[in-house]
Amino acid sequence: MNILFIGPYRQSDAWGKTSRGFIKTLLSLEDFSVTARPIFMSDQQSGSVDADILRCESNKKDRYDVLIQHMLPNFMVYDSRFEQVIGITSFETANCSAWDNNLNLLDKIFVTTVAEKNGLSANLKSKTYNIGAAKDKADSSVDKTFSPFTFYSIGGGLESRSGIKDSLSAYCTEFNINDNVKFVLQANDTQKATNLIQQVYSDLGLYSSDYYPEIHIVNDPEGLHENCNCFVDCSYSLGFGYENLAALSAGSTSIVLKNSGKDEYINKENGFTVESFEEMVVCPDRPMTGIFTAKETYFKPIISSIKKQMRDCFSNKIDYLAKSRKCKELALSISHEARASKIKEILCS
């Protein structure tokens, strides 16, 4: 079977990393030939693409059986020259109908979590498949140390839906300067992160700034999963992304929201889950028009529940180490081969 894959695999961002992962999964399929062609949805181009993916770019077939498009749905098209036209994407909110016209044209839709599938329009669910996540084999790593115990978040642009303010509010009310604890916040804009932290202090009104627990801002996320203890991802978005996988692989326990799709991987055996509630989307910094509107819903965290999970994670180091080892075990099972098996069954059904 000949597959033509189109996606942003030459980008250096999360979209690019995820897209390269899909190609590696497809390359795990026996008796399948994969041709790759790039699409660019940002100017963040990667200078490092694996040789096996580059070889896919040199492939050219007279005929393709399957077209797989990994991109935003508004870019997806149907082409009758293919026996199957498939879209791979992520849905951060439920009840988003803005892209239904494009998605209705496709034969199949692939998503990473059941939560994303459940959030789709009723007429799309029957042709939507949860193929799960996949990652390269986890590197061996030593047990984590605790001096100080370090929570961390990948904040990026600090969008309102990132849940960073909720996480910081929980951290600053659960701990104080006397606790052997630190929160490392990755943010693209240091000044914006500083302003957000000061806003949290002001909103809480507990102490002067000097008495709140330590918060350290970094721009580069490199090494955080390996060198910190607990990945805090209380974002309102559905799905299970690249950073969640990287945390598992490094043995970092995670704090995630129930009902977000992340809890399909993270549970009490290997991490911590926060109580959440479904709420209509209010997003003043939506990435584009037509999505993240009040017609949609997402799940928001209960801050007191974040506090409890942070305290439980911090207080019991033996339990933490057991969960950390479970993370590594799970990361080993989330393989390209396992996901390829699911895809092959779907394609051949």
mmCIF file of C-alpha atoms in Angstrom:
data_model
loop_
_atom_site.group_PDB
_atom_site.id
_atom_site.type_symbol
_atom_site.label_atom_id
_atom_site.label_comp_id
_atom_site.label_asym_id
_atom_site.label_seq_id
_atom_site.Cartn_x
_atom_site.Cartn_y
_atom_site.Cartn_z
ATOM 1 C CA MET A 1 0.000 0.000 0.000
ATOM 2 C CA ASN A 2 1.350 3.416 -0.999
ATOM 3 C CA ILE A 3 0.795 6.295 1.432
ATOM 4 C CA LEU A 4 1.275 10.001 0.729
ATOM 5 C CA PHE A 5 1.770 11.896 3.991
ATOM 6 C CA ILE A 6 1.507 15.693 4.062
ATOM 7 C CA GLY A 7 2.349 17.508 7.290
ATOM 8 C CA PRO A 8 4.519 20.151 9.010
ATOM 9 C CA TYR A 9 7.314 17.720 9.845
ATOM 10 C CA ARG A 10 10.015 20.248 8.940
ATOM 11 C CA GLN A 11 8.908 22.651 11.676
ATOM 12 C CA SER A 12 10.799 22.846 14.984
ATOM 13 C CA ASP A 13 7.691 23.416 17.118
ATOM 14 C CA ALA A 14 5.309 20.909 18.729
ATOM 15 C CA TRP A 15 3.457 20.459 15.443
ATOM 16 C CA GLY A 16 6.722 19.486 13.742
ATOM 17 C CA LYS A 17 7.762 17.053 16.480
ATOM 18 C CA THR A 18 4.332 15.425 16.440
ATOM 19 C CA SER A 19 4.317 15.195 12.651
ATOM 20 C CA ARG A 20 7.735 13.535 12.566
ATOM 21 C CA GLY A 21 6.386 11.063 15.093
ATOM 22 C CA PHE A 22 3.500 10.143 12.787
ATOM 23 C CA ILE A 23 5.909 9.492 9.913
ATOM 24 C CA LYS A 24 8.006 7.219 12.139
ATOM 25 C CA THR A 25 4.850 5.336 13.047
ATOM 26 C CA LEU A 26 3.952 4.885 9.381
ATOM 27 C CA LEU A 27 7.475 3.667 8.650
ATOM 28 C CA SER A 28 6.862 0.893 11.204
ATOM 29 C CA LEU A 29 4.161 -0.554 8.935
ATOM 30 C CA GLU A 30 5.229 -3.621 6.965
ATOM 31 C CA ASP A 31 4.409 -3.763 3.259
ATOM 32 C CA PHE A 32 3.658 -0.023 3.184
ATOM 33 C CA SER A 33 5.567 2.606 1.215
ATOM 34 C CA VAL A 34 5.534 6.120 2.649
ATOM 35 C CA THR A 35 6.102 9.333 0.700
ATOM 36 C CA ALA A 36 6.329 12.572 2.684
ATOM 37 C CA ARG A 37 5.746 16.130 1.557
ATOM 38 C CA PRO A 38 6.038 19.145 3.903
ATOM 39 C CA ILE A 39 3.525 21.856 4.627
ATOM 40 C CA PHE A 40 4.534 24.965 6.582
ATOM 41 C CA MET A 41 2.164 26.481 9.118
ATOM 42 C CA SER A 42 4.818 28.638 10.826
ATOM 43 C CA ASP A 43 8.311 30.000 10.213
ATOM 44 C CA GLN A 44 9.853 27.792 12.931
ATOM 45 C CA GLN A 45 11.770 25.478 10.625
ATOM 46 C CA SER A 46 13.827 22.594 11.981
ATOM 47 C CA GLY A 47 17.400 22.195 10.844
ATOM 48 C CA SER A 48 17.459 18.573 11.972
ATOM 49 C CA VAL A 49 15.239 15.962 10.334
ATOM 50 C CA ASP A 50 16.016 12.249 10.604
ATOM 51 C CA ALA A 51 17.515 10.580 7.546
ATOM 52 C CA ASP A 52 14.672 8.055 7.279
ATOM 53 C CA ILE A 53 12.166 10.906 7.012
ATOM 54 C CA LEU A 54 14.300 12.658 4.391
ATOM 55 C CA ARG A 55 14.325 9.428 2.394
ATOM 56 C CA CYS A 56 10.537 9.559 2.377
ATOM 57 C CA GLU A 57 10.784 12.928 0.626
ATOM 58 C CA SER A 58 12.714 11.331 -2.238
ATOM 59 C CA ASN A 59 9.983 8.729 -2.805
ATOM 60 C CA LYS A 60 7.679 9.182 -5.759
ATOM 61 C CA LYS A 61 4.950 6.788 -6.861
ATOM 62 C CA ASP A 62 2.729 6.853 -9.919
ATOM 63 C CA ARG A 63 -0.250 6.062 -7.730
ATOM 64 C CA TYR A 64 -1.081 6.374 -4.045
ATOM 65 C CA ASP A 65 -3.724 4.418 -2.192
ATOM 66 C CA VAL A 66 -3.991 6.628 0.903
ATOM 67 C CA LEU A 67 -3.593 10.352 1.519
ATOM 68 C CA ILE A 68 -2.884 11.285 5.138
ATOM 69 C CA GLN A 69 -2.970 14.975 6.030
ATOM 70 C CA HIS A 70 -1.604 16.165 9.390
ATOM 71 C CA MET A 71 -2.613 19.803 9.716
ATOM 72 C CA LEU A 72 -5.368 22.120 10.860
ATOM 73 C CA PRO A 73 -8.712 20.948 9.432
ATOM 74 C CA ASN A 74 -9.260 24.163 7.462
ATOM 75 C CA PHE A 75 -6.288 23.144 5.267
ATOM 76 C CA MET A 76 -7.565 19.595 4.650
ATOM 77 C CA VAL A 77 -8.983 18.625 1.259
ATOM 78 C CA TYR A 78 -10.625 15.611 -0.337
ATOM 79 C CA ASP A 79 -9.125 14.075 -3.487
ATOM 80 C CA SER A 80 -10.929 11.247 -5.292
ATOM 81 C CA ARG A 81 -7.675 9.904 -6.770
ATOM 82 C CA PHE A 82 -7.027 8.235 -3.398
ATOM 83 C CA GLU A 83 -8.941 5.246 -2.080
ATOM 84 C CA GLN A 84 -8.845 6.743 1.422
ATOM 85 C CA VAL A 85 -8.380 10.350 2.504
ATOM 86 C CA ILE A 86 -7.478 10.658 6.192
ATOM 87 C CA GLY A 87 -6.969 13.661 8.451
ATOM 88 C CA ILE A 88 -4.815 13.685 11.580
ATOM 89 C CA THR A 89 -5.287 16.619 13.893
ATOM 90 C CA SER A 90 -5.901 17.656 17.493
ATOM 91 C CA PHE A 91 -9.019 19.211 18.978
ATOM 92 C CA GLU A 92 -8.351 21.407 21.993
ATOM 93 C CA THR A 93 -12.029 22.080 22.754
ATOM 94 C CA ALA A 94 -15.311 20.196 22.546
ATOM 95 C CA ASN A 95 -18.239 21.174 20.314
ATOM 96 C CA CYS A 96 -16.060 23.069 17.843
ATOM 97 C CA SER A 97 -18.082 22.966 14.624
ATOM 98 C CA ALA A 98 -16.067 25.567 12.704
ATOM 99 C CA TRP A 99 -14.198 22.874 10.755
ATOM 100 C CA ASP A 100 -17.009 20.361 10.278
ATOM 101 C CA ASN A 101 -17.376 21.130 6.570
ATOM 102 C CA ASN A 102 -13.755 20.148 5.903
ATOM 103 C CA LEU A 103 -13.867 17.113 8.187
ATOM 104 C CA ASN A 104 -17.096 15.820 6.649
ATOM 105 C CA LEU A 105 -15.264 15.432 3.322
ATOM 106 C CA LEU A 106 -12.735 12.977 4.769
ATOM 107 C CA ASP A 107 -13.060 9.212 4.926
ATOM 108 C CA LYS A 108 -11.425 8.896 8.355
ATOM 109 C CA ILE A 109 -10.131 11.118 11.134
ATOM 110 C CA PHE A 110 -7.305 10.148 13.504
ATOM 111 C CA VAL A 111 -6.956 11.639 17.002
ATOM 112 C CA THR A 112 -4.758 10.872 20.006
ATOM 113 C CA THR A 113 -7.326 10.584 22.802
ATOM 114 C CA VAL A 114 -10.886 9.451 23.416
ATOM 115 C CA ALA A 115 -11.618 12.880 24.923
ATOM 116 C CA GLU A 116 -10.989 14.525 21.554
ATOM 117 C CA LYS A 117 -13.256 12.054 19.767
ATOM 118 C CA ASN A 118 -16.022 12.565 22.315
ATOM 119 C CA GLY A 119 -15.856 16.311 21.767
ATOM 120 C CA LEU A 120 -16.594 16.101 18.041
ATOM 121 C CA SER A 121 -19.942 16.591 16.347
ATOM 122 C CA ALA A 122 -22.118 13.465 16.397
ATOM 123 C CA ASN A 123 -21.883 12.892 12.639
ATOM 124 C CA LEU A 124 -18.075 12.826 12.788
ATOM 125 C CA LYS A 125 -17.630 10.372 15.656
ATOM 126 C CA SER A 126 -18.418 7.266 13.592
ATOM 127 C CA LYS A 127 -15.413 7.851 11.322
ATOM 128 C CA THR A 128 -13.039 9.100 14.026
ATOM 129 C CA TYR A 129 -10.429 6.746 15.482
ATOM 130 C CA ASN A 130 -8.302 7.109 18.592
ATOM 131 C CA ILE A 131 -4.882 5.858 17.484
ATOM 132 C CA GLY A 132 -3.095 6.918 20.665
ATOM 133 C CA ALA A 133 0.289 8.505 21.183
ATOM 134 C CA ALA A 134 3.726 7.163 20.252
ATOM 135 C CA LYS A 135 7.292 8.038 21.079
ATOM 136 C CA ASP A 136 10.814 6.887 20.374
ATOM 137 C CA LYS A 137 12.182 4.449 22.923
ATOM 138 C CA ALA A 138 12.720 6.147 26.277
ATOM 139 C CA ASP A 139 16.308 6.705 27.327
ATOM 140 C CA SER A 140 17.427 5.067 30.556
ATOM 141 C CA SER A 141 17.627 7.580 33.381
ATOM 142 C CA VAL A 142 18.529 7.606 37.058
ATOM 143 C CA ASP A 143 16.054 8.223 39.869
ATOM 144 C CA LYS A 144 15.138 11.839 40.508
ATOM 145 C CA THR A 145 16.673 13.847 43.338
ATOM 146 C CA PHE A 146 14.842 16.335 45.567
ATOM 147 C CA SER A 147 17.069 19.310 46.329
ATOM 148 C CA PRO A 148 14.885 21.268 46.004
ATOM 149 C CA PHE A 149 11.758 19.451 44.859
ATOM 150 C CA THR A 150 10.940 21.116 41.556
ATOM 151 C CA PHE A 151 7.582 21.590 39.862
ATOM 152 C CA TYR A 152 7.690 22.886 36.301
ATOM 153 C CA SER A 153 5.417 23.955 33.448
ATOM 154 C CA ILE A 154 5.931 24.633 29.750
ATOM 155 C CA GLY A 155 4.138 27.967 29.462
ATOM 156 C CA GLY A 156 5.085 29.014 25.919
ATOM 157 C CA GLY A 157 3.204 32.203 25.133
ATOM 158 C CA LEU A 158 1.308 32.067 28.457
ATOM 159 C CA GLU A 159 -2.057 31.972 26.714
ATOM 160 C CA SER A 160 -5.130 32.279 28.909
ATOM 161 C CA ARG A 161 -6.056 28.633 28.238
ATOM 162 C CA SER A 162 -2.620 27.389 29.368
ATOM 163 C CA GLY A 163 -3.726 27.040 32.994
ATOM 164 C CA ILE A 164 -0.434 28.570 34.140
ATOM 165 C CA LYS A 165 -2.123 31.164 36.357
ATOM 166 C CA ASP A 166 -4.179 28.425 38.044
ATOM 167 C CA SER A 167 -1.039 26.351 38.637
ATOM 168 C CA LEU A 168 0.923 29.287 40.061
ATOM 169 C CA SER A 169 -1.983 30.265 42.306
ATOM 170 C CA ALA A 170 -2.129 26.721 43.689
ATOM 171 C CA TYR A 171 1.640 26.587 44.206
ATOM 172 C CA CYS A 172 1.844 29.974 45.934
ATOM 173 C CA THR A 173 -0.953 29.148 48.379
ATOM 174 C CA GLU A 174 0.146 25.586 49.156
ATOM 175 C CA PHE A 175 3.832 26.378 49.833
ATOM 176 C CA ASN A 176 5.863 29.220 51.266
ATOM 177 C CA ILE A 177 9.461 30.343 51.348
ATOM 178 C CA ASN A 178 10.355 27.855 54.111
ATOM 179 C CA ASP A 179 9.503 24.802 51.971
ATOM 180 C CA ASN A 180 12.319 23.108 50.058
ATOM 181 C CA VAL A 181 10.482 23.598 46.787
ATOM 182 C CA LYS A 182 10.785 25.505 43.513
ATOM 183 C CA PHE A 183 8.587 26.137 40.469
ATOM 184 C CA VAL A 184 10.341 26.478 37.106
ATOM 185 C CA LEU A 185 8.227 28.266 34.515
ATOM 186 C CA GLN A 186 9.231 28.117 30.868
ATOM 187 C CA ALA A 187 7.961 31.175 29.002
ATOM 188 C CA ASN A 188 8.865 32.701 25.653
ATOM 189 C CA ASP A 189 8.588 36.227 27.088
ATOM 190 C CA THR A 190 10.337 36.750 30.434
ATOM 191 C CA GLN A 191 8.686 40.096 31.124
ATOM 192 C CA LYS A 192 5.224 38.708 30.428
ATOM 193 C CA ALA A 193 5.935 35.834 32.828
ATOM 194 C CA THR A 194 7.184 38.250 35.503
ATOM 195 C CA ASN A 195 4.037 40.347 35.137
ATOM 196 C CA LEU A 196 1.856 37.228 35.455
ATOM 197 C CA ILE A 197 3.626 36.161 38.650
ATOM 198 C CA GLN A 198 3.198 39.638 40.135
ATOM 199 C CA GLN A 199 -0.491 39.515 39.195
ATOM 200 C CA VAL A 200 -0.832 36.178 41.016
ATOM 201 C CA TYR A 201 0.811 37.659 44.127
ATOM 202 C CA SER A 202 -1.513 40.651 43.967
ATOM 203 C CA ASP A 203 -4.638 38.533 43.472
ATOM 204 C CA LEU A 204 -3.763 36.235 46.389
ATOM 205 C CA GLY A 205 -2.775 39.036 48.744
ATOM 206 C CA LEU A 206 -1.204 36.733 51.319
ATOM 207 C CA TYR A 207 2.287 38.162 51.816
ATOM 208 C CA SER A 208 4.753 40.525 50.292
ATOM 209 C CA SER A 209 6.551 39.023 47.298
ATOM 210 C CA ASP A 210 9.548 37.913 49.409
ATOM 211 C CA TYR A 211 7.533 35.307 51.311
ATOM 212 C CA TYR A 212 6.079 33.366 48.413
ATOM 213 C CA PRO A 213 7.877 30.140 47.382
ATOM 214 C CA GLU A 214 10.583 30.363 44.729
ATOM 215 C CA ILE A 215 9.593 30.708 41.070
ATOM 216 C CA HIS A 216 12.295 30.598 38.409
ATOM 217 C CA ILE A 217 11.655 31.709 34.803
ATOM 218 C CA VAL A 218 13.479 30.146 31.840
ATOM 219 C CA ASN A 219 13.075 30.614 28.106
ATOM 220 C CA ASP A 220 14.523 27.313 26.931
ATOM 221 C CA PRO A 221 12.592 24.138 27.850
ATOM 222 C CA GLU A 222 15.621 21.938 27.125
ATOM 223 C CA GLY A 223 16.422 19.624 30.024
ATOM 224 C CA LEU A 224 13.400 20.469 32.178
ATOM 225 C CA HIS A 225 11.842 17.019 31.945
ATOM 226 C CA GLU A 226 15.122 15.366 32.891
ATOM 227 C CA ASN A 227 16.150 17.718 35.698
ATOM 228 C CA CYS A 228 12.859 18.621 37.396
ATOM 229 C CA ASN A 229 10.472 16.459 39.396
ATOM 230 C CA CYS A 230 6.823 17.122 38.585
ATOM 231 C CA PHE A 231 5.385 18.340 35.282
ATOM 232 C CA VAL A 232 2.324 20.498 35.949
ATOM 233 C CA ASP A 233 0.021 20.603 32.917
ATOM 234 C CA CYS A 234 -3.289 22.123 33.970
ATOM 235 C CA SER A 235 -4.033 23.519 30.519
ATOM 236 C CA TYR A 236 -7.679 23.592 29.522
ATOM 237 C CA SER A 237 -6.949 21.948 26.168
ATOM 238 C CA LEU A 238 -7.955 18.414 25.269
ATOM 239 C CA GLY A 239 -5.390 15.895 24.026
ATOM 240 C CA PHE A 240 -2.065 14.357 24.971
ATOM 241 C CA GLY A 241 0.887 16.118 23.436
ATOM 242 C CA TYR A 242 4.616 15.911 22.860
ATOM 243 C CA GLU A 243 5.576 17.469 26.219
ATOM 244 C CA ASN A 244 3.357 14.998 28.092
ATOM 245 C CA LEU A 245 5.192 12.150 26.373
ATOM 246 C CA ALA A 246 8.588 13.688 27.094
ATOM 247 C CA ALA A 247 7.737 13.960 30.793
ATOM 248 C CA LEU A 248 6.732 10.291 30.934
ATOM 249 C CA SER A 249 9.907 9.226 29.206
ATOM 250 C CA ALA A 250 12.058 11.172 31.675
ATOM 251 C CA GLY A 251 10.263 9.714 34.677
ATOM 252 C CA SER A 252 8.699 13.026 35.668
ATOM 253 C CA THR A 253 5.390 12.498 37.391
ATOM 254 C CA SER A 254 2.664 14.748 35.980
ATOM 255 C CA ILE A 255 -0.275 16.671 37.381
ATOM 256 C CA VAL A 256 -3.027 16.774 34.757
ATOM 257 C CA LEU A 257 -6.760 17.457 34.543
ATOM 258 C CA LYS A 258 -9.409 14.787 34.683
ATOM 259 C CA ASN A 259 -11.488 14.580 31.471
ATOM 260 C CA SER A 260 -8.731 16.249 29.408
ATOM 261 C CA GLY A 261 -7.500 13.128 27.618
ATOM 262 C CA LYS A 262 -4.201 13.390 29.456
ATOM 263 C CA ASP A 263 -5.770 11.323 32.222
ATOM 264 C CA GLU A 264 -6.102 8.462 29.723
ATOM 265 C CA TYR A 265 -2.351 8.024 30.295
ATOM 266 C CA ILE A 266 -1.747 9.678 33.676
ATOM 267 C CA ASN A 267 -3.460 8.106 36.690
ATOM 268 C CA LYS A 268 -2.889 7.456 40.392
ATOM 269 C CA GLU A 269 -0.358 4.728 39.538
ATOM 270 C CA ASN A 270 2.053 7.054 37.718
ATOM 271 C CA GLY A 271 0.944 10.603 38.478
ATOM 272 C CA PHE A 272 -1.734 12.896 39.828
ATOM 273 C CA THR A 273 -5.098 13.994 38.424
ATOM 274 C CA VAL A 274 -6.900 17.223 39.254
ATOM 275 C CA GLU A 275 -10.654 17.614 39.599
ATOM 276 C CA SER A 276 -12.059 19.656 36.733
ATOM 277 C CA PHE A 277 -15.324 21.139 35.536
ATOM 278 C CA GLU A 278 -16.672 21.732 32.046
ATOM 279 C CA GLU A 279 -17.080 25.383 31.142
ATOM 280 C CA MET A 280 -17.856 27.390 28.042
ATOM 281 C CA VAL A 281 -14.769 28.744 26.323
ATOM 282 C CA VAL A 282 -13.854 32.342 27.097
ATOM 283 C CA CYS A 283 -10.625 33.021 25.246
ATOM 284 C CA PRO A 284 -9.614 36.652 24.656
ATOM 285 C CA ASP A 285 -6.372 35.561 22.975
ATOM 286 C CA ARG A 286 -7.793 33.020 20.503
ATOM 287 C CA PRO A 287 -5.194 31.985 17.885
ATOM 288 C CA MET A 288 -7.517 32.566 14.919
ATOM 289 C CA THR A 289 -11.065 33.636 14.205
ATOM 290 C CA GLY A 290 -13.877 31.116 14.291
ATOM 291 C CA ILE A 291 -12.433 28.846 16.990
ATOM 292 C CA PHE A 292 -12.209 29.052 20.793
ATOM 293 C CA THR A 293 -15.610 30.748 20.830
ATOM 294 C CA ALA A 294 -18.251 30.563 23.560
ATOM 295 C CA LYS A 295 -20.096 27.882 21.548
ATOM 296 C CA GLU A 296 -17.336 25.471 22.578
ATOM 297 C CA THR A 297 -16.429 23.993 25.953
ATOM 298 C CA TYR A 298 -13.244 22.948 27.723
ATOM 299 C CA PHE A 299 -12.298 21.649 31.148
ATOM 300 C CA LYS A 300 -10.905 23.995 33.799
ATOM 301 C CA PRO A 301 -9.114 22.928 36.995
ATOM 302 C CA ILE A 302 -10.345 23.319 40.548
ATOM 303 C CA ILE A 303 -7.433 25.154 42.152
ATOM 304 C CA SER A 304 -7.880 23.535 45.555
ATOM 305 C CA SER A 305 -7.470 20.164 43.824
ATOM 306 C CA ILE A 306 -4.207 21.312 42.207
ATOM 307 C CA LYS A 307 -3.001 22.306 45.681
ATOM 308 C CA LYS A 308 -3.808 18.871 47.075
ATOM 309 C CA GLN A 309 -2.042 17.039 44.242
ATOM 310 C CA MET A 310 1.029 19.260 44.584
ATOM 311 C CA ARG A 311 1.196 18.594 48.320
ATOM 312 C CA ASP A 312 0.769 14.831 47.841
ATOM 313 C CA CYS A 313 3.486 14.805 45.187
ATOM 314 C CA PHE A 314 5.881 16.810 47.375
ATOM 315 C CA SER A 315 5.292 15.064 50.696
ATOM 316 C CA ASN A 316 5.779 11.390 49.921
ATOM 317 C CA LYS A 317 9.130 10.873 48.212
ATOM 318 C CA ILE A 318 8.944 7.053 48.275
ATOM 319 C CA ASP A 319 5.553 7.131 46.567
ATOM 320 C CA TYR A 320 6.922 9.695 44.120
ATOM 321 C CA LEU A 321 9.813 7.440 43.087
ATOM 322 C CA ALA A 322 7.425 4.514 42.558
ATOM 323 C CA LYS A 323 5.249 6.666 40.308
ATOM 324 C CA SER A 324 8.330 7.912 38.456
ATOM 325 C CA ARG A 325 9.346 4.341 37.602
ATOM 326 C CA LYS A 326 5.793 3.618 36.425
ATOM 327 C CA CYS A 327 6.094 6.616 34.099
ATOM 328 C CA LYS A 328 9.175 5.119 32.467
ATOM 329 C CA GLU A 329 7.459 1.745 32.116
ATOM 330 C CA LEU A 330 4.469 3.348 30.394
ATOM 331 C CA ALA A 331 6.742 5.362 28.097
ATOM 332 C CA LEU A 332 8.329 2.124 26.884
ATOM 333 C CA SER A 333 4.916 0.717 25.940
ATOM 334 C CA ILE A 334 3.874 3.816 23.985
ATOM 335 C CA SER A 335 5.729 2.788 20.846
ATOM 336 C CA HIS A 336 5.505 3.502 17.140
ATOM 337 C CA GLU A 337 5.007 -0.210 16.538
ATOM 338 C CA ALA A 338 1.947 -0.350 18.808
ATOM 339 C CA ARG A 339 0.364 2.673 17.116
ATOM 340 C CA ALA A 340 1.255 1.327 13.675
ATOM 341 C CA SER A 341 -0.642 -1.854 14.466
ATOM 342 C CA LYS A 342 -3.774 0.191 15.194
ATOM 343 C CA ILE A 343 -3.390 2.205 11.997
ATOM 344 C CA LYS A 344 -2.874 -0.900 9.855
ATOM 345 C CA GLU A 345 -6.044 -2.459 11.222
ATOM 346 C CA ILE A 346 -8.006 0.720 10.437
ATOM 347 C CA LEU A 347 -6.567 1.113 6.924
ATOM 348 C CA CYS A 348 -7.236 -2.483 6.004
ATOM 349 C CA SER A 349 -10.746 -2.700 7.458
#
